[in-house]
Amino acid sequence: PYRQSERVDLYRQHAAKLLAEGKAYKCFCTPEELEAERRQAQAEKRPYKYSRRCLIDPPKDRIEFTVRFKVPGGEIKFTDMIRGEMTFDADLIGDFILMKSDGFPTYQFASPVDDAVMKITHVIRGEEHLSNTPYQLMIVDALGYERPSAYAHMPLILAKDGTKLSKRKHPEANLVLYREQGYLPEAMINYLALLGWNPGTVQEIFTFDELVRVFSFERVQHAGARFDWEKLNWINGEWIRAMDDAELARRLRPFLKQLDEATIMRAVPALKTRMVKLSDAASLLEYLWTDPPSPTLDAEAIERVRAAAAALRDVAWEPPAIHEALMRVVEASGLGPNKTFMPIRLTVTGKKISPPIDYTLALLPKEVAMQRISSVLA
RNA sequence: GGCCCCGUCGUCUAGUGGCCUAGGACGCGGCCCUUUCAAGGCUGAGAUCGCGGGUUCGAAUCCCGCCGGGGCUACCA
């Protein structure tokens, strides 16, 4: 079982062992009493450590208790793969709680027990756990287990405000969000790898396999790194542009439920350089399933559309043929291409921004396109 | 408060005593390309290397102090 809630017996057994060996003891103090101790210490400007009153003189008339670890004191040393030799003074650490009064373990206890029982060799986690390591090491030692062979504490990913990412305050901590918006897993891995680590070369785009090959703990940063959406966006765009059309079409499917596969496939080349994330495709192609409002065009614009409509009537409905026909209209007009293209774009999509006009038209069934065009000519 | 970690362009970073008048990337500005928007190409601005003292012929790089930020310090994980 991997859930802590399904392994409570395991923690209870380990706690019982420590209790039996006198390496832990029951504490009957109430939260209020502990709070009072803490305030007292603060008032006297002395660092707080649990008083050990329940070790020295436990009350007889109480039943609810927690299990506290009897901190042996002394120096705790270990090697961190990123930061080197670490030494902590355990005399500064008060007896901490292993089992809560509800019978569940604290993280500080469950974590080292899990690591030992699961035979974890490398403990790689965020820097917020650096100061927790001595706590956990003391437990591993007290339990008589072998210590994990290596620890590595990675720099924190910080929010824009410079504090540790938290689910409450920072939406970017929520992984589901990225999938929903169409950030590619490849891009996420790529970006996250670059946050707090660098290869020592100018390469920025990495596949997972490449990362496995070049990653090294020696090159990971010691300072926290701020999460930067802009850079993620760029990397995601790079991955989108580099992806082959069929694969991109496949990934686009959940974001373009209104369209059939063939249409998505035909749209891909036009979409590719215009998306920062997959969800961007929807607004670009919205006109395919939603009739745009009819635009207000001046007389000249209407003339341009009229000329285009005539030229398109007998044309094969593919981007090259459409392009050719439209360019003839543009040349005949003696005006810039935009004078013709923009009014068409506006009538067909309702927007000033769209893929190139030949693609924009070709993606729409010819009848629908021609109907939208003729509606402004009436 | 105590303990721990950290401090180079706005951001991610290169840099381990001279190659640094501090390099790259994202973002930002300009130009080019152009059918709008992107993409692409070129180009520019942007960091007195947190501050102050040392050491040294020479320091972003070594030492000390200070300041600043973050983390841990819970019957959260």
XYZ file of C-alpha atoms in Angstrom, chain A:
378
model
C 0.000 0.000 0.000
C 1.252 3.463 -0.910
C -1.255 5.665 0.862
C -0.281 6.659 4.360
C -3.858 6.109 5.476
C -3.522 2.472 4.399
C -0.267 1.982 6.227
C -1.131 3.301 9.674
C -0.491 -0.094 11.256
C 3.064 0.097 10.021
C 3.636 3.441 11.717
C 1.953 2.250 14.900
C 4.246 -0.753 15.034
C 7.287 1.415 14.601
C 6.062 3.836 17.236
C 5.395 0.957 19.615
C 8.932 -0.271 19.113
C 10.410 3.109 19.962
C 8.116 3.362 22.951
C 9.178 -0.085 24.206
C 12.835 0.801 23.829
C 12.410 4.068 25.668
C 13.312 6.081 22.574
C 9.902 7.699 22.544
C 7.324 8.477 25.177
C 3.676 9.324 25.555
C 2.818 12.977 25.908
C -0.480 13.978 27.478
C -0.106 17.720 27.136
C -3.026 19.554 25.594
C -2.576 21.932 22.686
C -3.406 24.787 25.062
C -0.671 23.790 27.481
C 1.834 23.530 24.677
C 0.781 26.882 23.346
C 1.343 28.344 26.819
C 4.845 26.846 26.930
C 5.628 28.377 23.589
C 4.400 31.793 24.579
C 6.340 31.620 27.810
C 9.540 30.862 25.906
C 8.880 33.697 23.539
C 8.276 36.110 26.375
C 11.598 35.116 27.908
C 13.237 35.425 24.462
C 14.526 31.911 24.558
C 14.225 29.425 21.701
C 11.342 27.067 22.273
C 11.872 23.398 23.014
C 9.307 21.059 24.503
C 9.763 20.951 28.281
C 9.640 17.151 28.550
C 7.214 17.414 31.430
C 5.456 14.228 30.284
C 8.765 12.391 30.203
C 9.737 13.560 33.657
C 6.393 13.562 35.379
C 3.494 12.257 33.285
C -0.022 13.026 34.511
C -1.972 9.944 35.616
C -5.500 11.083 34.934
C -5.433 11.561 31.187
C -6.051 9.151 28.364
C -5.519 11.083 25.173
C -1.872 11.225 24.176
C 0.617 11.742 21.394
C 3.877 9.886 20.953
C 6.944 12.043 21.192
C 10.424 11.207 20.039
C 13.092 11.516 22.705
C 15.670 13.545 20.841
C 19.100 12.205 21.807
C 20.927 15.442 20.974
C 24.436 15.749 19.607
C 25.468 16.497 16.082
C 23.695 15.173 13.019
C 25.828 15.066 9.904
C 24.947 14.058 6.396
C 26.003 14.738 2.847
C 23.722 16.536 0.474
C 24.492 15.912 -3.196
C 23.863 19.540 -3.973
C 25.055 21.402 -0.907
C 27.776 19.157 0.417
C 28.450 18.354 4.063
C 25.659 19.405 6.381
C 25.826 19.565 10.159
C 22.929 20.235 12.488
C 22.935 20.633 16.239
C 20.289 18.285 17.598
C 20.504 19.886 21.041
C 18.469 22.682 19.510
C 15.712 20.328 18.473
C 12.927 19.684 20.952
C 11.171 16.335 21.348
C 8.791 16.281 18.435
C 5.590 14.379 17.818
C 5.630 11.074 15.962
C 2.028 9.963 16.365
C -0.826 12.397 16.676
C -3.563 11.892 19.250
C -5.855 10.671 16.471
C -3.528 7.733 15.937
C -2.069 8.967 12.658
C 1.600 9.632 12.106
C 3.052 13.056 11.480
C 4.848 13.589 8.195
C 8.121 13.809 10.074
C 7.632 10.217 11.240
C 5.867 8.649 8.269
C 8.432 9.868 5.794
C 11.554 8.159 7.215
C 9.595 4.994 8.026
C 8.344 4.818 4.441
C 11.792 5.495 3.042
C 13.325 2.744 5.178
C 10.634 0.157 4.567
C 10.526 0.903 0.863
C 14.307 0.756 0.740
C 14.633 4.181 -0.792
C 18.229 4.834 -1.780
C 18.045 8.443 -3.003
C 15.943 11.039 -1.268
C 15.511 13.885 -3.727
C 13.132 16.625 -2.650
C 12.645 20.333 -2.236
C 14.874 22.520 -0.140
C 12.098 23.068 2.377
C 13.007 19.617 3.652
C 16.646 20.379 4.277
C 16.015 21.324 7.896
C 13.721 18.330 8.292
C 16.453 15.900 7.387
C 18.097 15.748 10.839
C 14.702 14.916 12.374
C 14.236 12.056 9.976
C 17.781 10.822 10.282
C 17.425 10.574 14.055
C 14.351 8.411 13.568
C 16.040 6.159 11.031
C 18.949 5.726 13.443
C 16.713 5.081 16.441
C 14.814 2.478 14.470
C 18.045 0.755 13.581
C 17.516 1.133 9.866
C 20.197 1.961 7.378
C 20.212 5.559 6.236
C 19.369 6.265 2.596
C 22.589 6.372 0.637
C 22.058 9.882 -0.655
C 20.095 13.047 -0.095
C 19.625 15.884 -2.556
C 17.713 19.039 -1.761
C 16.597 20.835 -4.863
C 16.177 24.603 -4.966
C 12.622 25.758 -4.506
C 10.411 26.919 -7.318
C 9.289 30.364 -6.311
C 6.226 32.307 -7.338
C 6.466 35.759 -8.887
C 6.363 37.209 -5.381
C 9.488 35.282 -4.444
C 7.851 32.929 -1.953
C 7.530 29.181 -2.178
C 4.805 28.071 -4.575
C 1.691 27.190 -2.653
C -1.526 25.706 -3.988
C -3.596 28.262 -2.123
C -1.879 31.401 -3.278
C -0.416 30.412 -6.611
C -2.356 28.827 -9.491
C 0.888 27.808 -11.187
C 1.358 25.185 -8.490
C -1.529 23.240 -9.942
C -0.312 20.779 -12.555
C -3.757 20.019 -13.954
C -3.992 23.601 -15.112
C -1.186 23.125 -17.584
C -2.762 20.133 -19.225
C -6.064 21.955 -19.497
C -4.413 24.873 -21.221
C -2.485 22.726 -23.597
C 1.041 22.869 -22.324
C 2.830 19.825 -23.671
C 4.292 17.394 -21.153
C 7.548 17.600 -23.077
C 7.623 21.362 -22.667
C 6.782 21.194 -18.973
C 9.585 18.765 -18.272
C 11.914 20.830 -20.397
C 11.077 24.073 -18.633
C 11.084 22.643 -15.128
C 14.473 21.057 -15.734
C 15.850 24.461 -16.618
C 14.503 26.016 -13.440
C 17.386 25.617 -11.060
C 19.628 23.658 -13.362
C 21.540 24.311 -16.545
C 23.602 22.118 -18.818
C 26.568 24.466 -19.027
C 25.984 24.788 -22.761
C 23.678 27.065 -24.729
C 21.184 24.296 -25.430
C 17.716 25.110 -24.078
C 15.452 22.580 -25.721
C 15.811 19.096 -24.362
C 13.945 15.856 -24.785
C 13.455 13.734 -21.702
C 16.133 11.299 -22.863
C 18.593 14.095 -23.427
C 17.928 15.393 -19.939
C 18.523 11.986 -18.446
C 21.827 11.900 -20.227
C 23.146 15.351 -19.329
C 21.602 16.069 -15.944
C 23.944 16.260 -13.011
C 23.511 17.340 -9.423
C 26.721 19.337 -9.527
C 25.065 21.807 -11.862
C 21.927 22.388 -9.879
C 21.510 25.822 -8.447
C 21.531 26.534 -4.725
C 19.145 29.458 -4.846
C 15.413 29.254 -5.502
C 14.149 30.082 -8.983
C 11.109 32.103 -9.876
C 8.545 30.523 -12.119
C 8.304 32.447 -15.367
C 5.256 31.931 -17.578
C 6.857 33.784 -20.465
C 9.726 31.384 -20.724
C 7.415 28.395 -20.383
C 5.309 29.839 -23.185
C 8.332 30.141 -25.404
C 9.465 26.584 -24.745
C 5.956 25.274 -25.312
C 5.835 27.141 -28.623
C 9.171 25.683 -29.620
C 7.857 22.186 -28.946
C 4.661 22.854 -30.858
C 6.551 24.154 -33.866
C 8.942 21.242 -33.834
C 6.231 18.605 -33.614
C 5.174 16.766 -36.765
C 1.756 17.669 -38.136
C -0.003 14.377 -37.506
C 1.100 14.242 -33.893
C 0.146 17.846 -33.323
C -3.273 17.191 -34.845
C -3.742 14.268 -32.475
C -2.922 16.405 -29.436
C -5.166 19.182 -30.652
C -8.227 16.959 -30.725
C -9.374 17.531 -27.130
C -9.148 21.261 -27.719
C -11.125 21.243 -30.948
C -14.032 18.941 -30.165
C -16.249 20.774 -32.671
C -14.077 19.722 -35.606
C -13.463 16.416 -37.308
C -10.004 14.960 -37.625
C -9.548 15.786 -41.289
C -10.252 19.450 -40.687
C -7.875 19.606 -37.760
C -5.196 17.991 -39.861
C -5.693 20.544 -42.617
C -5.578 23.393 -40.111
C -2.362 22.325 -38.437
C 0.127 23.966 -40.808
C -1.632 27.306 -40.402
C -1.935 26.895 -36.643
C 1.545 25.739 -35.886
C 3.383 29.024 -35.661
C 0.463 30.811 -34.065
C -0.020 28.855 -30.888
C 1.753 29.274 -27.636
C -0.401 26.545 -26.135
C -2.876 24.095 -27.609
C -5.926 25.875 -26.237
C -5.066 28.844 -28.459
C -6.293 26.841 -31.429
C -9.909 27.264 -30.420
C -10.053 31.022 -30.772
C -8.158 30.863 -34.045
C -10.624 28.407 -35.553
C -13.794 29.462 -33.790
C -15.199 30.834 -37.052
C -15.428 27.288 -38.396
C -18.271 26.409 -36.062
C -19.673 29.806 -35.169
C -21.222 32.261 -37.608
C -19.502 35.610 -37.205
C -21.533 38.804 -36.869
C -21.761 40.629 -40.167
C -19.133 43.337 -40.350
C -19.559 46.970 -41.261
C -17.630 47.594 -44.429
C -17.237 50.814 -46.360
C -18.141 50.999 -50.034
C -14.619 50.367 -51.236
C -14.183 47.316 -49.040
C -17.428 45.899 -50.361
C -16.152 46.390 -53.899
C -13.010 44.419 -53.044
C -15.082 41.613 -51.570
C -17.303 41.623 -54.638
C -14.343 41.250 -56.956
C -12.937 38.454 -54.782
C -16.262 36.644 -54.708
C -16.381 36.614 -58.505
C -12.829 35.306 -58.756
C -13.433 32.569 -56.222
C -16.623 31.245 -57.746
C -15.026 28.589 -59.956
C -11.832 28.009 -58.067
C -10.672 24.688 -56.599
C -11.088 24.946 -52.818
C -7.484 24.577 -51.799
C -5.096 27.205 -50.430
C -2.837 27.434 -53.537
C -5.715 27.880 -55.968
C -7.441 30.367 -53.700
C -4.202 32.240 -53.279
C -3.686 32.457 -57.008
C -7.195 33.673 -57.708
C -7.049 36.263 -54.972
C -3.680 37.582 -56.069
C -5.114 38.244 -59.532
C -7.847 40.283 -57.908
C -5.272 42.186 -55.878
C -3.175 42.941 -58.939
C -6.158 44.104 -60.916
C -7.131 46.441 -58.085
C -3.766 48.202 -58.118
C -4.002 48.353 -54.313
C -2.160 46.568 -51.557
C -3.210 42.977 -50.797
C -4.539 43.942 -47.416
C -7.227 46.118 -48.992
C -8.730 42.944 -50.345
C -7.796 40.436 -47.707
C -8.863 42.278 -44.600
C -12.504 42.764 -45.572
C -12.708 39.092 -46.553
C -11.131 38.081 -43.270
C -13.594 40.247 -41.405
C -16.645 38.852 -43.165
C -15.564 35.250 -42.961
C -14.166 35.149 -39.427
C -15.473 38.268 -37.745
C -11.937 38.961 -36.580
C -9.009 41.080 -37.659
C -6.662 38.257 -36.872
C -6.648 34.886 -38.559
C -4.333 32.504 -40.385
C -3.399 33.554 -43.943
C -6.517 34.279 -45.955
C -6.158 31.332 -48.353
C -6.053 28.901 -45.420
C -8.769 30.750 -43.610
C -11.074 30.266 -46.579
C -10.030 26.736 -47.506
C -10.722 25.394 -44.025
C -14.350 26.409 -44.370
C -16.602 24.416 -46.699
C -16.799 26.401 -49.926
C -20.572 26.903 -49.739
C -20.321 28.324 -46.252
C -17.496 30.652 -47.184
C -19.252 31.861 -50.306
C -22.473 32.349 -48.414
C -20.810 34.497 -45.754
C -19.136 36.525 -48.466
C -22.265 37.094 -50.484
C -24.206 38.117 -47.392
C -22.251 41.369 -47.158
C -22.787 42.095 -50.816
C -26.543 42.188 -50.568
